[in-house]
PDB file of C-alpha atoms in Angstrom:
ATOM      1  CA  UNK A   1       0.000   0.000   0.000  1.00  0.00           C
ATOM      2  CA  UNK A   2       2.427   2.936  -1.246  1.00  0.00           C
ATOM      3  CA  UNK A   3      -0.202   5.652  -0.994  1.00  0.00           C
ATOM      4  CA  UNK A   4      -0.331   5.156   2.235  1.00  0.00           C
ATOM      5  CA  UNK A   5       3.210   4.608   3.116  1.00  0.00           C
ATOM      6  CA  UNK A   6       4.214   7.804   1.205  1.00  0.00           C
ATOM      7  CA  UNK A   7       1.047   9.574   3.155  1.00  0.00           C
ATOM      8  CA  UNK A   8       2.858   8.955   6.425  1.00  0.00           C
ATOM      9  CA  UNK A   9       6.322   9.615   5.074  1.00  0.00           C
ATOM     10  CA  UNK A  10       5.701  12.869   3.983  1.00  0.00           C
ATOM     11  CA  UNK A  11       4.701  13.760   7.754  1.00  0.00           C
ATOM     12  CA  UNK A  12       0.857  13.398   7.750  1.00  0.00           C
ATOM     13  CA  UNK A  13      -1.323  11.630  10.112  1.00  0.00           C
ATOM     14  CA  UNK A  14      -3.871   8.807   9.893  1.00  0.00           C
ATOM     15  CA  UNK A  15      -6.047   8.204  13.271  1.00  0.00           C
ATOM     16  CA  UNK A  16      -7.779   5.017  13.992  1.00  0.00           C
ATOM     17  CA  UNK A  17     -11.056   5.678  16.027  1.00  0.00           C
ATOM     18  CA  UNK A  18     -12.920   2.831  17.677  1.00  0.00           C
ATOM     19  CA  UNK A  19     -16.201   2.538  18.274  1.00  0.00           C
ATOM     20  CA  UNK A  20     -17.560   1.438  21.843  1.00  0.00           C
ATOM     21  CA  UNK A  21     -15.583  -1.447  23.712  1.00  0.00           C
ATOM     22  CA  UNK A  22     -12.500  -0.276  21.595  1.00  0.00           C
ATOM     23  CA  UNK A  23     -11.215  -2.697  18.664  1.00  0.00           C
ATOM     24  CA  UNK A  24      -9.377  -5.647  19.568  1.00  0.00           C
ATOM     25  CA  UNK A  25      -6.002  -7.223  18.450  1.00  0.00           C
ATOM     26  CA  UNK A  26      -7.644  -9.092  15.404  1.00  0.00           C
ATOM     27  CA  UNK A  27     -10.041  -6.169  14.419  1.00  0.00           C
ATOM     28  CA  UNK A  28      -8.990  -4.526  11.148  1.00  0.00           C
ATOM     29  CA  UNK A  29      -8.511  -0.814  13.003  1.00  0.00           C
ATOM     30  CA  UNK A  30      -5.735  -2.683  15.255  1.00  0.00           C
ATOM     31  CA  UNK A  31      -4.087  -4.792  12.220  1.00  0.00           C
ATOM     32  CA  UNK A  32      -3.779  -1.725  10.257  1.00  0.00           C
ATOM     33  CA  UNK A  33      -1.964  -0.233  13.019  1.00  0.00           C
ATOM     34  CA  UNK A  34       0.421  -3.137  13.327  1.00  0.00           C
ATOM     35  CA  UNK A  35       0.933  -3.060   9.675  1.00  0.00           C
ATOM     36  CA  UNK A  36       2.106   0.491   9.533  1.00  0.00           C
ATOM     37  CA  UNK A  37       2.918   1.950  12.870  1.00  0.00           C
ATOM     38  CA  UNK A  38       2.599   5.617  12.167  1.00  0.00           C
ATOM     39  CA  UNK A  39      -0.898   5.370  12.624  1.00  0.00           C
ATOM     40  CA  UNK A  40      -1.976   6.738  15.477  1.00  0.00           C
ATOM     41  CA  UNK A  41      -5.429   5.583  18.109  1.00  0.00           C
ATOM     42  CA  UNK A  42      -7.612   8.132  19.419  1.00  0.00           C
ATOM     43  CA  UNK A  43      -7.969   6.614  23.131  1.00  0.00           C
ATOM     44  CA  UNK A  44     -11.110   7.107  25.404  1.00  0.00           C
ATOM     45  CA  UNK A  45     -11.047   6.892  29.052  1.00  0.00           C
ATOM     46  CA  UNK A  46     -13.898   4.329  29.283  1.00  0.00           C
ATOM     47  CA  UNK A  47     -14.532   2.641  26.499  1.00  0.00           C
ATOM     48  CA  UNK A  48     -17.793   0.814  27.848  1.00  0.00           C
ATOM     49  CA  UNK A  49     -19.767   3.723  29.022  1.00  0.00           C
ATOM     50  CA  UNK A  50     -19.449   6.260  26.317  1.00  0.00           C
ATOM     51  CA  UNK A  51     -20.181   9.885  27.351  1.00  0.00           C
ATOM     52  CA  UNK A  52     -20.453  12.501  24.001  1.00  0.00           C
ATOM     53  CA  UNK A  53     -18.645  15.115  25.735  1.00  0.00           C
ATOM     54  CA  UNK A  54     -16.268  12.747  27.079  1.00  0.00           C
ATOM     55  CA  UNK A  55     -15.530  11.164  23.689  1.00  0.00           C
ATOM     56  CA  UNK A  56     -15.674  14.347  21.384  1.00  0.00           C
ATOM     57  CA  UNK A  57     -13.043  16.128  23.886  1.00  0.00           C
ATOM     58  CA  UNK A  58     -10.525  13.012  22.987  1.00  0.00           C
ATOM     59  CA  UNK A  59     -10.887  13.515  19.911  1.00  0.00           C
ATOM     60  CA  UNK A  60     -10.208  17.224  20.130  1.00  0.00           C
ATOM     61  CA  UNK A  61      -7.352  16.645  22.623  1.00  0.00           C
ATOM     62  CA  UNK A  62      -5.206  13.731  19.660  1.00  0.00           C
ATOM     63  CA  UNK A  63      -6.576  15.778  16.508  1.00  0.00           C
ATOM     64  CA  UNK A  64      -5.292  19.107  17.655  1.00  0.00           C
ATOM     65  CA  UNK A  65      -1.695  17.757  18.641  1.00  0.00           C
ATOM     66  CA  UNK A  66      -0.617  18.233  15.575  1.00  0.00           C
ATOM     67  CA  UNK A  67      -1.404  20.620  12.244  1.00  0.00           C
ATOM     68  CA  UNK A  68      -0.541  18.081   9.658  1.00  0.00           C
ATOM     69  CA  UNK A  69      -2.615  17.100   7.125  1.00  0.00           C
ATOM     70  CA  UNK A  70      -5.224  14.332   8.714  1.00  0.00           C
ATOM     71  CA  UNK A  71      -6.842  11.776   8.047  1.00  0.00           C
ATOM     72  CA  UNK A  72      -9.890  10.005  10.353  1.00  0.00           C
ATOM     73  CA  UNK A  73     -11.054   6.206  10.254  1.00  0.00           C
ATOM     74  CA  UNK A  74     -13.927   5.569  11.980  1.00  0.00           C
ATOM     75  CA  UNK A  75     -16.215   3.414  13.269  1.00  0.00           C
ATOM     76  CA  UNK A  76     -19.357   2.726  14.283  1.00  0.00           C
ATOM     77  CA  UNK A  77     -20.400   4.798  17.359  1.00  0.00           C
ATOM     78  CA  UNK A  78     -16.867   7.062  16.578  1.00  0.00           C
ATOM     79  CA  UNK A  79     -18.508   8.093  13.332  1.00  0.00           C
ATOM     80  CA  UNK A  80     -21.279   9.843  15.459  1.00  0.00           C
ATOM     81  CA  UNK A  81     -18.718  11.299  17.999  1.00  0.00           C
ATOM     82  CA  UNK A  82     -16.840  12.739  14.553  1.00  0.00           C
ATOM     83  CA  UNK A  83     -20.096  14.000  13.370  1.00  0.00           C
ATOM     84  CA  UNK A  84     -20.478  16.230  17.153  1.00  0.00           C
ATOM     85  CA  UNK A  85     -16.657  16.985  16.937  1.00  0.00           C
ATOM     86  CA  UNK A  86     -16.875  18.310  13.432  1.00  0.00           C
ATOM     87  CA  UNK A  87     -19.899  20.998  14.479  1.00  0.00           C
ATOM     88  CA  UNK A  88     -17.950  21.982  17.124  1.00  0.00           C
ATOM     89  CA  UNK A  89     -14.177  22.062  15.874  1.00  0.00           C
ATOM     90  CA  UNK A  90     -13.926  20.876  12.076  1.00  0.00           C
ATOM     91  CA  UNK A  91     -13.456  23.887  10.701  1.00  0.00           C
ATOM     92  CA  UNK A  92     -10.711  24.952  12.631  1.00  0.00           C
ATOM     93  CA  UNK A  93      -8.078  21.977  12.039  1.00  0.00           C
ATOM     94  CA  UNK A  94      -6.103  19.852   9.622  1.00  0.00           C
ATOM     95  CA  UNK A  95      -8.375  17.200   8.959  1.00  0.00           C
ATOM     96  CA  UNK A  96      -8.926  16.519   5.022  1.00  0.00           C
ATOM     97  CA  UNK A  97     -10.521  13.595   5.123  1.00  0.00           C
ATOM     98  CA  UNK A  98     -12.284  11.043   6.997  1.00  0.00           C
ATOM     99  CA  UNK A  99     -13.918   7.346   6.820  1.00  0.00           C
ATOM    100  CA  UNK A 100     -17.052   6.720   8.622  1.00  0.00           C
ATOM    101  CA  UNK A 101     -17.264   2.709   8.640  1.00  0.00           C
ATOM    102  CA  UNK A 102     -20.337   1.487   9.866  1.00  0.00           C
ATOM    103  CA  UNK A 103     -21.715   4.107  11.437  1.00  0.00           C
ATOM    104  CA  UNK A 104     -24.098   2.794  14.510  1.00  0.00           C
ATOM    105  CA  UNK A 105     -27.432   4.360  14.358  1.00  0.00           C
ATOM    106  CA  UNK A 106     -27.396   5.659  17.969  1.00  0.00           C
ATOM    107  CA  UNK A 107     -31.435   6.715  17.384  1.00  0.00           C
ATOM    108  CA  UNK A 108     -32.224   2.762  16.846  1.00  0.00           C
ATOM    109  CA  UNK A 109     -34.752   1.654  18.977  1.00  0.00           C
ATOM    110  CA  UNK A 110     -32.820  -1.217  20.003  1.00  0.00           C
ATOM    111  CA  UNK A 111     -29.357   0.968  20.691  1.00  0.00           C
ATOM    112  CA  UNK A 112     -27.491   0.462  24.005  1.00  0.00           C
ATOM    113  CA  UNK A 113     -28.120   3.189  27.012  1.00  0.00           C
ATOM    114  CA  UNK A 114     -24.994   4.407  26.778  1.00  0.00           C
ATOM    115  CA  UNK A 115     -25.583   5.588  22.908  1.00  0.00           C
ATOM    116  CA  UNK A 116     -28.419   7.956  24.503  1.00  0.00           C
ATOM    117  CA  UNK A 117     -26.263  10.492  25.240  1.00  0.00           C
ATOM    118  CA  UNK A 118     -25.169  10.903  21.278  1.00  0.00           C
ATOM    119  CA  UNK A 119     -28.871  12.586  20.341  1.00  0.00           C
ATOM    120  CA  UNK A 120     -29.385  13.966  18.557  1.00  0.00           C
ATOM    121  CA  UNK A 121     -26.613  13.788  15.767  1.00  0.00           C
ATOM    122  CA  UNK A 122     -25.570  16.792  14.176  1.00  0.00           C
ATOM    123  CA  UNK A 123     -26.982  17.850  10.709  1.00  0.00           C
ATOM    124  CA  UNK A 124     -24.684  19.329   9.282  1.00  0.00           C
ATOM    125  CA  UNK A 125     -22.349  18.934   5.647  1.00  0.00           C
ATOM    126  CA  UNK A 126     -18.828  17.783   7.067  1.00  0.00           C
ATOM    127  CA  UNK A 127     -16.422  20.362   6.495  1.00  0.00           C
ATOM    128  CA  UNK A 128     -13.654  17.743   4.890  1.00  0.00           C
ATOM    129  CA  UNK A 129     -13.651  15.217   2.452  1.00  0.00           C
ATOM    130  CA  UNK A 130     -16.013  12.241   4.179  1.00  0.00           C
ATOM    131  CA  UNK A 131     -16.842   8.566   2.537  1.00  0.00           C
ATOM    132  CA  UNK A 132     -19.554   6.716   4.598  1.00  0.00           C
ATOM    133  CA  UNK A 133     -18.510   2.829   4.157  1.00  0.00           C
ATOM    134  CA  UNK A 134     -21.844   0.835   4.834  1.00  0.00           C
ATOM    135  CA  UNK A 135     -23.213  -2.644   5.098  1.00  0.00           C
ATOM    136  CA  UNK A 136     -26.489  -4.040   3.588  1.00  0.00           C
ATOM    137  CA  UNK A 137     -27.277  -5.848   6.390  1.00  0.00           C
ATOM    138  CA  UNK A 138     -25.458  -4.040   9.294  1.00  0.00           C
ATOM    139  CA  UNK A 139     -27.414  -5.017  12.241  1.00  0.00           C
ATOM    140  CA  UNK A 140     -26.417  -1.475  13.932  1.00  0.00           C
ATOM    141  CA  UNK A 141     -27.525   0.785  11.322  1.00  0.00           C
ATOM    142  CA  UNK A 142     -30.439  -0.110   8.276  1.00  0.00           C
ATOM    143  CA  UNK A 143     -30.373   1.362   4.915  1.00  0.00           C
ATOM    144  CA  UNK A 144     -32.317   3.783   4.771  1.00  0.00           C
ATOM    145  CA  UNK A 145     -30.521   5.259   8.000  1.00  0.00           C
ATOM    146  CA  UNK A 146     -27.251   4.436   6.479  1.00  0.00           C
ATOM    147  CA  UNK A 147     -28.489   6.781   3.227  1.00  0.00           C
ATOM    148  CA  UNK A 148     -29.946   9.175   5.065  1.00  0.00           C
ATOM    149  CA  UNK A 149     -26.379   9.775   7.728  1.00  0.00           C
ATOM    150  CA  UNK A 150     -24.581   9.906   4.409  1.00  0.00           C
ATOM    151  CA  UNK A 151     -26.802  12.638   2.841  1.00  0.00           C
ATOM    152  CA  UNK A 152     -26.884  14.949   5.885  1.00  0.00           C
ATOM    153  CA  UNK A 153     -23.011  14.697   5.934  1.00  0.00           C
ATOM    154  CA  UNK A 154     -22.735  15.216   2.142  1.00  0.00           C
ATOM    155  CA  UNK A 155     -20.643  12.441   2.253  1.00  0.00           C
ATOM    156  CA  UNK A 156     -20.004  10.113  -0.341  1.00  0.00           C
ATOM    157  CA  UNK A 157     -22.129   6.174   0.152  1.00  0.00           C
ATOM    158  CA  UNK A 158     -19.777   3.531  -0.443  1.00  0.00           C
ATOM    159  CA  UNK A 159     -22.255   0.033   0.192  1.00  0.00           C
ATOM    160  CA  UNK A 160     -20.339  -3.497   0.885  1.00  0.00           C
ATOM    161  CA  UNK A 161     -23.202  -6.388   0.496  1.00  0.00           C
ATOM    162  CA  UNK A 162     -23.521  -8.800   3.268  1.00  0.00           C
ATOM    163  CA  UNK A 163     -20.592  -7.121   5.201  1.00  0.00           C
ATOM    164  CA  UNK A 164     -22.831  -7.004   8.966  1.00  0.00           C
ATOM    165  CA  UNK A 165     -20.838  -4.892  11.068  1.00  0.00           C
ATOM    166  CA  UNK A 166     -17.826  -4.957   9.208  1.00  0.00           C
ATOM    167  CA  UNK A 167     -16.157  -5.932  12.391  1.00  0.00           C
ATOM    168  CA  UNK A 168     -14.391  -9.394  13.257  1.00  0.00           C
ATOM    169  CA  UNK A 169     -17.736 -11.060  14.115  1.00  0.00           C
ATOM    170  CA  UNK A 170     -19.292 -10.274  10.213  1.00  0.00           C
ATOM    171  CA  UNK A 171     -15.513 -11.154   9.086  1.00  0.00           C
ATOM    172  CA  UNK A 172     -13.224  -8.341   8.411  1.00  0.00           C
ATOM    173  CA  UNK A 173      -9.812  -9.117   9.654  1.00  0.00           C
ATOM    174  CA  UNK A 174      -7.572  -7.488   8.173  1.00  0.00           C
ATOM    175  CA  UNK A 175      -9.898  -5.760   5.379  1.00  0.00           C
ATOM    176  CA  UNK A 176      -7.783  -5.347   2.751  1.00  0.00           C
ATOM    177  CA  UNK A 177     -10.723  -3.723   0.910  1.00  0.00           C
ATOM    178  CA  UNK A 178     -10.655  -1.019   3.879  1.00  0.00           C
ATOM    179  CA  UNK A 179      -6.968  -0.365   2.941  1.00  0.00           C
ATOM    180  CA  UNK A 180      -8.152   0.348  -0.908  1.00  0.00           C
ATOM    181  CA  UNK A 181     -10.408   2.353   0.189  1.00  0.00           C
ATOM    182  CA  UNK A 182      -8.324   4.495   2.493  1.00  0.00           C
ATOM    183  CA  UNK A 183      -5.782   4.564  -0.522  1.00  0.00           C
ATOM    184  CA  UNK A 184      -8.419   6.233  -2.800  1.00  0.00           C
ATOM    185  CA  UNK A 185      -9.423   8.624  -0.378  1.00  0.00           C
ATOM    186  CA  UNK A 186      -5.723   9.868   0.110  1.00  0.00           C
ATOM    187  CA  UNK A 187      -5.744  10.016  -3.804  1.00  0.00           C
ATOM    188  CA  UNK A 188      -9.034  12.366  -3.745  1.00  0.00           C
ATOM    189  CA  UNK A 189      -7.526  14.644  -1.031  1.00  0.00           C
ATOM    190  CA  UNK A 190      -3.983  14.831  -3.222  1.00  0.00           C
ATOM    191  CA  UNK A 191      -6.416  15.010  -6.786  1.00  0.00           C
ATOM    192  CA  UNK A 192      -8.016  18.260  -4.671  1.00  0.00           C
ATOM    193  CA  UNK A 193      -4.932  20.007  -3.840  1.00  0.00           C
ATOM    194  CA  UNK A 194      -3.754  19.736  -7.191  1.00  0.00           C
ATOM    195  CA  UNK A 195      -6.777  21.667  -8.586  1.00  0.00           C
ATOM    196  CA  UNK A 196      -6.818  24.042  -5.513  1.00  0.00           C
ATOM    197  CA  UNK A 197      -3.055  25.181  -6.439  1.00  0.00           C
ATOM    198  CA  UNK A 198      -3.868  25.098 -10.370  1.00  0.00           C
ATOM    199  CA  UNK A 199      -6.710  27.937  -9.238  1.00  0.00           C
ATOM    200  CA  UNK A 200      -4.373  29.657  -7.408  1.00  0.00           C
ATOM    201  CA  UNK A 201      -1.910  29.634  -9.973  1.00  0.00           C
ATOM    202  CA  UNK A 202      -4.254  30.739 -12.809  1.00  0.00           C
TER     203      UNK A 202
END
């Protein structure tokens, strides 16, 4: 995976961001981090009983170490603590793009407690370049929530068919799709700067 290597090389960050109970050692989010140690975790103080301020704040506290170019993976129940950090702080640091991988519905009737506390999600177009990464069948987010997330982020719906959580249980070790899809979202944020200095050049 070049793109990525040369991403990191050059100085910029990628930051993993678990969802609730953190990812374990054979989840994809913690075998991308073996496989190239740059990458950095967002951490959260308690990872079973998620508090919105509590979560959003740690993700202020690791994005704003640094002012290199950035670049989020998410998922599930981080994508909605992204989507609270962004209305409050997006505009106002590095972060060009982001991944929101099966974002957990935190309105679901069937949600845990502790996702109460997430309501209501913010409406609002993410201020970055922002790829939703869905699952037909993701028992933690339907379809038509999935579609809905995606349009009031103006982010772009990328659907995986049978893919459940996209977490170890539904399968996804190591993910190498996930990597591909991470390597074509640092390729969209590079295509962008290109026609951002051809503007200013004109």
């Amino acid at each position: 995976m070049a793109t990525i290597e040369r991403w990191l090389s050059a100085g910029n960050r990628i930051l993993i961001a678990p969802g609730w109970n953190n990812s374990p050692a054979d989840h994809w989010q913690s075998i991308w981090q073996q496989q190239y140690p740059q990458i950095e975790r967002i951490e959260q103080d308690d990872w079973q009983h998620p508090k919105a301020a509590d979560w959003v704040r740690s993700f202020e506290q690791k994005i704003a170490e640094s002012d290199a170019p950035t670049i989020i993976v998410a998922h599930s129940l981080a994508c909605a603590t992204l989507a609270h950090w962004a209305a409050l702080f997006g505009r106002n640091r590095a972060v060009q793009g982001v991944l929101l991988v099966a974002p957990a519905d935190v309105k679901r009737p069937e949600a845990p407690d502790e996702f109460q506390g997430f309501m209501p999600l913010p409406s609002i177009a993410l201020p970055f370049t922002s790829w939703v990464i869905a699952s037909d069948n993701d028992p933690s987010c339907s379809v038509d929530r999935a579609v809905q997330l995606s349009q009031s982020w103006r982010s772009k719906l990328h659907w995986i068919e049978n893919g459940g959580h996209i977490n170890v249980e539904s399968g996804h070790g190591q993910w190498p799709e996930g990597l591909q899809l991470l390597e074509q979202l640092i390729s969209k944020i590079h295509e962008q700067e290109m026609l951002i200095e051809l503007d200013i050049s004109q």
